[in-house]
Amino acid sequence: MSLEIIGTGWLSREAYGSEKLGRNIEYASRTELRKLGKEDGLFAYPVKNFGRLTEISQRVCYLTALALQDAGLEYAAGNKLNIGLLGTDEFGCEQANLDYFRDYVEGGRSMARANLFIYTLPSSPLAEAAIHFGLQGPLLYFRPQEQSIESLIAAAKRMIAEGQAEYMLVYELDSEIDRCHVIGKI
Amino acid sequence: MNRVWITDCDIITPYGLGTEACWQGLLSGKSALTKLERFDTAEFKSNMAGIIPGLEYHQGKSLVYQMFEKVFEGKSVPKDAKLMLATLNGEMDRIEEQVLYGRGEPHSGCMPNLLNAVQELCGIEEEGAVISSACASSTAALGIAGSMIRNGETDCVVVVSCDPVTEFLYSGFSSLMALDPGPARPFDEKHNGLTIGEAAGYAVLMSEDRARSEGCRNYGELVGWGMSNDANHMTGPLRDGLGLARSIEIALKIAGISEKEIDFIAAHGTGTVYNDLMEMAAFHSVFSSPRPTYSVKGGIGHTMGAAGLVEAVLALKTFDTGLVPPSVGVETPEPSADGWVLKNTIELDAEYTLSTNAGFGGVNSSLVFRKGGAA
């Protein structure tokens, strides 16, 4: 038994797909990113309040659906899965931080918006996916100084080996092509 | 499998610089929470916070960098260690300055920049990483560090952690109606929200072999770590506590001990009704009988991503002193905490402790430590 990447979903500004299933579907000419899930039936069941999620949270949800499908892992509403999430990007939640604080300042520094504040954590997009897909393993943002995905994959493998989760999802975000890898036993 | 020792650690908290200052503050039963004067709180639900005296706000160096300067002054950590920075969101005051005054370069408030600055400050030469898992950030980082050493991936990791009290954070928690108008009283029947605090600290984790060869002190051994997610709600915990219980059970399994061997619990204990009840529900589901339990957040406030490291360092003091501190602010424990949560300091010859944290996004993390020097 070894721990390997058993499925990968990917998403760009123009297309999405998955590695094992060999999918490569262009969408930009016919629909917007936020409508993709509904129009292409990417989710097994609707993501609650999907339109209110930040764009990065929407992307993470798409990637999760594509990756789980690529790995042959099924999910269903109300079912919890022994799967964890590790994500990385270049600047954390910088844009969410700026959006939240600008809105608060422009509002007269009296009342902040909770629905912007909750995204001022780099782990929040992963949490949105965990809630929808019922993923109850470890969940954290892990940003290596040299931005190597290998560190995350190594951490994910350790987590599986020591029993923190049965599978781990490893996300590479904010690059030209976002990816989600499923790590599991083969 | 390598054993993982904590060979050095220190913190700065609202009680002052050093673990001993915080420890004595907790033992005194007096809270360091105070009226906040760093920014205007007139529009918020509270004006209380746990503030480190002497820090300058929006005057050049960020709050967390100033904390790190103080905590690392005169200290030396292994230069060949891996560095892990655990934080909720790093230099939030830099984001504020960018928006309020147009100061700073693009991305200057990002966590990787803080990692670079801390690396330079403590002279570590190895590559580092940022870990962020809401209010369980440093707990998760300690667990990952422990796992790396245990599996022989490295023989030394320095975990540093920090979070400041900023208008950014304060306004957000106020908008969530999460702040207690007075000082937080975790696990008390009148608990009514949290009080935000600030802290920074570090812990050096080393393989037993290297620690012995270098003659390092063993403050305690990290023997188990567990992480889980509620998969339930962005800001509210799973009320039955089963998410946190899952992380505790994983930590106990990795430690190779049963719940019966845990002598005391350094709880997350934020002071919000939802958290405190969830946490007690988790303890009731895992433990066959009550254990001495406390939260430090009535003393120093909720130090966010730094909470786990601060609480771990303080838990190790029990091994050293034979004392378990009171849960500052508790007068009458809320019913499910009765018989568990301490109102006064007790003496205890402890062998194992459990430290727990939870946070937004449903994250849970648990650590098990063994008394240092044990064979």
PDB file of C-alpha atoms in Angstrom, chain A residues 59-61 63-64 84-89 126 129-130 133 135 142 149 152 169-173 179-181:
ATOM      1  CA  ARG A  59     -13.610  27.984  -7.056  1.00  0.00           C
ATOM      2  CA  VAL A  60     -12.677  25.744  -4.127  1.00  0.00           C
ATOM      3  CA  CYS A  61     -16.139  24.165  -4.232  1.00  0.00           C
ATOM      4  CA  LEU A  63     -12.346  22.027  -7.546  1.00  0.00           C
ATOM      5  CA  THR A  64     -13.524  19.804  -4.708  1.00  0.00           C
ATOM      6  CA  GLY A  84      -9.252  16.622   5.200  1.00  0.00           C
ATOM      7  CA  LEU A  85      -8.244  19.768   3.332  1.00  0.00           C
ATOM      8  CA  LEU A  86      -4.882  21.544   2.956  1.00  0.00           C
ATOM      9  CA  GLY A  87      -4.707  24.660   0.819  1.00  0.00           C
ATOM     10  CA  THR A  88      -2.110  27.122  -0.332  1.00  0.00           C
ATOM     11  CA  ASP A  89      -1.929  30.283  -2.396  1.00  0.00           C
ATOM     12  CA  LEU A 126     -11.671  25.466   2.494  1.00  0.00           C
ATOM     13  CA  ALA A 129     -16.103  23.278   0.916  1.00  0.00           C
ATOM     14  CA  ALA A 130     -15.862  21.215   4.103  1.00  0.00           C
ATOM     15  CA  PHE A 133     -19.172  18.202   1.082  1.00  0.00           C
ATOM     16  CA  LEU A 135     -15.420  16.816   5.057  1.00  0.00           C
ATOM     17  CA  PHE A 142      -0.369  25.804   4.697  1.00  0.00           C
ATOM     18  CA  ILE A 149       3.227  21.792  -3.385  1.00  0.00           C
ATOM     19  CA  LEU A 152       1.672  19.996   1.347  1.00  0.00           C
ATOM     20  CA  LEU A 169      -7.443  17.175  -0.554  1.00  0.00           C
ATOM     21  CA  VAL A 170      -4.518  19.435  -1.436  1.00  0.00           C
ATOM     22  CA  TYR A 171      -5.356  22.724  -3.139  1.00  0.00           C
ATOM     23  CA  GLU A 172      -3.081  24.952  -5.211  1.00  0.00           C
ATOM     24  CA  LEU A 173      -4.932  28.240  -5.601  1.00  0.00           C
ATOM     25  CA  ARG A 179      -5.815  22.453  -8.793  1.00  0.00           C
ATOM     26  CA  CYS A 180      -7.135  20.107  -6.156  1.00  0.00           C
ATOM     27  CA  HIS A 181      -5.360  16.775  -5.687  1.00  0.00           C
TER      28      HIS A 181
END
